Amino acid sequence: MDQEAKKKSLRMITYGLYILAVKDGEELAAGTVNWLSQASFTPPLIMVGVKKDSHLHTLIEKTQKFAISVLAQDQKNIASDFFRPTQLDGGQLNGHPFEFSPDYQYPLLTECPAWFEAKVTATVPGGDHTVYVAEVTDAGVRQADAIPLMMRDTGWFYGG
Ligand code: FAD
């Protein structure tokens, strides 16, 4: 295979950007992910690729659940704040206000226009990332007319 063509063609896949959060007791992880997609209408399934050596991965393996905050077009700064280790300080998560999701009590960023909670239904070990297929069990919208942040517009790449 032509490695350059593989990289370029895979980088043409379009993505949004999201903050994935998991909590297990006092232990908490939140990080930016882009490898996320809907995968079924009924039941409403999504799939997400999570780096195996991350804290997010350790906690999803334990809890089999996660919460997603959807980033808006003008929230690139929030995405970059969640590339680094998760810090809970002054009631904020990496400098951003949050509340706990209604069912799982996982952190949701209150600045974000939409969110959902999802429960893992299948795990695909894959390669350096595990693919979690998960059923959306609750969702909320704070700003219905928000335009989601798209990877293409950030100039960043995670893929290829
Ligand atoms: P980690 O770096 O894993 O951990 C943060 C801290 O937690 C570490 O300092 C460490 O002290 C502690 N820690 C780590 N592991 C453990 C453990 N097992 N137990 C206890 N403590 C631990 N990642 C993806 O998985 N999927 C994506 O789709 C994705 N997309 C990205 C897109 C872009 C543009 C970029 C730049 C990054 C992307 N990432 C993605 C990477 C992801 O954003 C970072 O790895 C993020 O830091 C993960 O959060 P984390 O809390 O798991 O961080």
CSV table of C-alpha atoms and ligand atoms in Angstrom, one decimal:
chain,number,residue,atom,x,y,z
A,1,MET,CA,0.0,0.0,0.0
A,2,ASP,CA,1.1,3.5,-0.8
A,3,GLN,CA,1.5,4.9,2.8
A,4,GLU,CA,1.1,8.5,1.7
A,5,ALA,CA,-2.1,7.7,-0.2
A,6,LYS,CA,-3.4,5.8,2.9
A,7,LYS,CA,-2.7,8.8,5.1
A,8,LYS,CA,-4.2,11.4,2.7
A,9,SER,CA,-7.3,9.4,2.0
A,10,LEU,CA,-8.0,8.5,5.6
A,11,ARG,CA,-7.5,12.2,6.5
A,12,MET,CA,-10.4,13.0,4.1
A,13,ILE,CA,-12.8,11.3,6.5
A,14,THR,CA,-14.8,14.1,8.1
A,15,TYR,CA,-15.1,14.5,11.9
A,16,GLY,CA,-16.6,16.6,14.6
A,17,LEU,CA,-14.9,17.2,17.9
A,18,TYR,CA,-16.2,16.1,21.3
A,19,ILE,CA,-15.3,16.0,25.0
A,20,LEU,CA,-15.6,12.4,26.3
A,21,ALA,CA,-15.9,12.1,30.1
A,22,VAL,CA,-15.9,9.2,32.4
A,23,LYS,CA,-16.1,9.0,36.2
A,24,ASP,CA,-15.5,6.1,38.6
A,25,GLY,CA,-16.0,7.2,42.2
A,26,GLU,CA,-13.5,10.1,42.7
A,27,GLU,CA,-11.5,9.2,39.6
A,28,LEU,CA,-12.3,11.3,36.6
A,29,ALA,CA,-11.1,11.6,33.0
A,30,ALA,CA,-12.2,13.9,30.2
A,31,GLY,CA,-10.5,14.2,26.9
A,32,THR,CA,-11.0,15.5,23.3
A,33,VAL,CA,-12.0,12.8,20.8
A,34,ASN,CA,-12.9,13.0,17.1
A,35,TRP,CA,-13.2,9.3,16.2
A,36,LEU,CA,-16.9,9.2,16.9
A,37,SER,CA,-20.0,8.4,14.8
A,38,GLN,CA,-23.6,7.4,15.0
A,39,ALA,CA,-23.9,3.7,14.0
A,40,SER,CA,-27.6,2.8,14.3
A,41,PHE,CA,-31.1,4.4,14.6
A,42,THR,CA,-32.8,1.7,16.6
A,43,PRO,CA,-31.4,1.4,19.1
A,44,PRO,CA,-29.5,4.7,18.9
A,45,LEU,CA,-25.9,3.5,18.8
A,46,ILE,CA,-22.7,5.4,18.5
A,47,MET,CA,-19.1,4.2,18.1
A,48,VAL,CA,-16.0,5.8,19.4
A,49,GLY,CA,-12.3,4.9,19.1
A,50,VAL,CA,-10.4,5.4,22.4
A,51,LYS,CA,-6.7,5.3,22.8
A,52,LYS,CA,-5.7,2.2,24.7
A,53,ASP,CA,-3.0,3.8,26.9
A,54,SER,CA,-5.3,6.6,28.0
A,55,HIS,CA,-7.0,7.2,31.3
A,56,LEU,CA,-10.3,7.5,29.4
A,57,HIS,CA,-9.8,3.9,28.2
A,58,THR,CA,-9.0,2.6,31.8
A,59,LEU,CA,-12.2,4.2,33.1
A,60,ILE,CA,-14.5,3.1,30.2
A,61,GLU,CA,-13.2,-0.5,30.7
A,62,LYS,CA,-14.2,-0.2,34.4
A,63,THR,CA,-17.5,1.6,34.1
A,64,GLN,CA,-18.7,0.6,30.5
A,65,LYS,CA,-20.3,4.1,30.2
A,66,PHE,CA,-19.3,7.6,29.1
A,67,ALA,CA,-20.7,11.0,28.5
A,68,ILE,CA,-20.2,13.2,25.5
A,69,SER,CA,-20.3,17.0,25.2
A,70,VAL,CA,-20.6,18.3,21.6
A,71,LEU,CA,-18.3,21.2,20.8
A,72,ALA,CA,-19.6,24.2,18.9
A,73,GLN,CA,-17.8,25.9,16.0
A,74,ASP,CA,-16.3,28.7,18.2
A,75,GLN,CA,-15.1,26.2,20.9
A,76,LYS,CA,-11.7,25.2,19.5
A,77,ASN,CA,-10.1,26.5,22.7
A,78,ILE,CA,-12.1,24.0,24.8
A,79,ALA,CA,-10.9,21.1,22.5
A,80,SER,CA,-7.3,22.1,23.1
A,81,ASP,CA,-7.8,22.4,26.8
A,82,PHE,CA,-8.8,18.7,26.9
A,83,PHE,CA,-5.7,17.4,25.0
A,84,ARG,CA,-3.9,17.6,28.4
A,85,PRO,CA,-4.4,15.8,31.7
A,86,THR,CA,-7.8,16.3,33.4
A,87,GLN,CA,-7.7,18.7,36.3
A,88,LEU,CA,-10.6,19.5,38.7
A,89,ASP,CA,-9.9,22.9,40.1
A,90,GLY,CA,-12.1,25.6,41.6
A,91,GLY,CA,-15.2,23.6,40.6
A,92,GLN,CA,-14.1,23.6,37.0
A,93,LEU,CA,-12.8,20.9,34.7
A,94,ASN,CA,-9.6,22.1,32.9
A,95,GLY,CA,-10.9,25.6,33.4
A,96,HIS,CA,-14.4,25.0,32.2
A,97,PRO,CA,-17.7,24.9,34.1
A,98,PHE,CA,-19.5,21.5,34.2
A,99,GLU,CA,-22.5,19.8,35.7
A,100,PHE,CA,-23.1,16.1,36.3
A,101,SER,CA,-25.2,14.2,33.7
A,102,PRO,CA,-28.6,13.2,35.0
A,103,ASP,CA,-28.3,9.4,35.0
A,104,TYR,CA,-24.6,8.5,35.2
A,105,GLN,CA,-23.5,11.6,37.0
A,106,TYR,CA,-20.6,12.1,34.6
A,107,PRO,CA,-19.2,15.6,33.8
A,108,LEU,CA,-20.9,17.6,31.0
A,109,LEU,CA,-19.4,20.9,30.0
A,110,THR,CA,-22.2,23.5,30.4
A,111,GLU,CA,-20.7,25.8,27.6
A,112,CYS,CA,-21.4,23.0,25.0
A,113,PRO,CA,-24.6,23.1,22.9
A,114,ALA,CA,-25.5,19.4,23.3
A,115,TRP,CA,-24.7,16.2,25.2
A,116,PHE,CA,-25.5,12.6,25.5
A,117,GLU,CA,-24.8,9.7,27.8
A,118,ALA,CA,-24.0,6.2,26.3
A,119,LYS,CA,-23.7,2.7,27.7
A,120,VAL,CA,-21.2,0.3,26.0
A,121,THR,CA,-22.9,-2.6,24.2
A,122,ALA,CA,-19.9,-4.0,22.3
A,123,THR,CA,-16.1,-3.7,22.4
A,124,VAL,CA,-13.9,-4.1,19.4
A,125,PRO,CA,-10.3,-4.4,20.5
A,126,GLY,CA,-9.0,-3.1,17.2
A,127,GLY,CA,-5.4,-1.8,17.3
A,128,ASP,CA,-3.9,1.1,19.3
A,129,HIS,CA,-7.5,2.3,20.0
A,130,THR,CA,-10.5,0.3,21.2
A,131,VAL,CA,-13.7,0.8,19.4
A,132,TYR,CA,-16.6,1.1,21.8
A,133,VAL,CA,-20.1,0.7,20.4
A,134,ALA,CA,-22.5,2.3,22.8
A,135,GLU,CA,-26.2,2.9,23.2
A,136,VAL,CA,-27.3,6.5,23.8
A,137,THR,CA,-29.5,6.4,26.9
A,138,ASP,CA,-30.1,10.1,27.5
A,139,ALA,CA,-29.4,13.3,25.6
A,140,GLY,CA,-29.9,17.0,25.9
A,141,VAL,CA,-29.7,20.2,23.9
A,142,ARG,CA,-28.8,23.6,25.3
A,143,GLN,CA,-28.4,25.5,22.0
A,144,ALA,CA,-30.4,24.0,19.1
A,145,ASP,CA,-29.0,26.4,16.5
A,146,ALA,CA,-25.3,25.8,17.3
A,147,ILE,CA,-23.0,24.8,14.5
A,148,PRO,CA,-20.8,21.9,15.6
A,149,LEU,CA,-17.0,22.3,15.5
A,150,MET,CA,-15.5,20.4,12.6
A,151,MET,CA,-12.0,18.9,12.6
A,152,ARG,CA,-11.4,20.3,9.1
A,153,ASP,CA,-11.9,23.9,10.3
A,154,THR,CA,-9.3,23.5,13.1
A,155,GLY,CA,-6.3,22.7,10.9
A,156,TRP,CA,-5.6,19.7,13.2
A,157,PHE,CA,-5.3,16.0,12.2
A,158,TYR,CA,-5.9,12.9,14.2
A,159,GLY,CA,-5.9,10.1,11.7
A,160,GLY,CA,-4.1,9.0,8.6
B,1,FAD,P1,-4.2,10.7,29.6
B,1,FAD,O1,-3.1,11.5,28.9
B,1,FAD,O2,-4.4,9.3,29.3
B,1,FAD,O3,-4.1,10.9,31.1
B,1,FAD,C1,-4.1,12.1,31.7
B,1,FAD,C2,-3.5,11.8,33.1
B,1,FAD,O4,-4.2,10.8,33.7
B,1,FAD,C3,-2.0,11.4,33.0
B,1,FAD,O5,-1.2,12.5,33.2
B,1,FAD,C4,-1.9,10.4,34.1
B,1,FAD,O6,-1.4,11.0,35.2
B,1,FAD,C5,-3.3,9.9,34.4
B,1,FAD,N1,-3.5,8.5,33.8
B,1,FAD,C6,-3.3,8.1,32.6
B,1,FAD,N2,-3.6,6.8,32.5
B,1,FAD,C7,-4.1,6.4,33.7
B,1,FAD,C8,-4.6,5.2,34.3
B,1,FAD,N3,-4.7,4.2,33.5
B,1,FAD,N4,-4.9,5.3,35.6
B,1,FAD,C9,-4.8,6.3,36.3
B,1,FAD,N5,-4.3,7.5,35.9
B,1,FAD,C10,-4.0,7.5,34.6
B,1,FAD,N6,-7.9,10.2,21.8
B,1,FAD,C11,-8.8,9.2,21.6
B,1,FAD,O7,-8.8,8.2,22.4
B,1,FAD,N7,-9.7,9.2,20.6
B,1,FAD,C12,-9.8,10.2,19.7
B,1,FAD,O8,-10.6,10.2,18.8
B,1,FAD,C13,-8.9,11.3,19.9
B,1,FAD,N8,-8.9,12.4,19.0
B,1,FAD,C14,-8.0,13.4,19.2
B,1,FAD,C15,-8.0,14.5,18.3
B,1,FAD,C16,-7.0,15.4,18.4
B,1,FAD,C17,-7.0,16.6,17.4
B,1,FAD,C18,-6.0,15.3,19.4
B,1,FAD,C19,-4.9,16.4,19.5
B,1,FAD,C20,-6.1,14.3,20.3
B,1,FAD,C21,-7.0,13.3,20.2
B,1,FAD,N9,-7.1,12.3,21.1
B,1,FAD,C22,-7.9,11.3,21.0
B,1,FAD,C23,-6.1,12.2,22.3
B,1,FAD,C24,-6.8,12.7,23.6
B,1,FAD,O9,-7.4,14.0,23.4
B,1,FAD,C25,-5.8,12.7,24.7
B,1,FAD,O10,-5.1,11.5,24.8
B,1,FAD,C26,-6.4,13.1,26.0
B,1,FAD,O11,-5.5,13.6,26.9
B,1,FAD,C27,-7.1,11.8,26.7
B,1,FAD,O12,-7.5,12.2,28.0
B,1,FAD,P2,-7.0,11.3,29.2
B,1,FAD,O13,-7.6,11.9,30.5
B,1,FAD,O14,-7.3,9.9,29.0
B,1,FAD,O15,-5.5,11.6,29.2
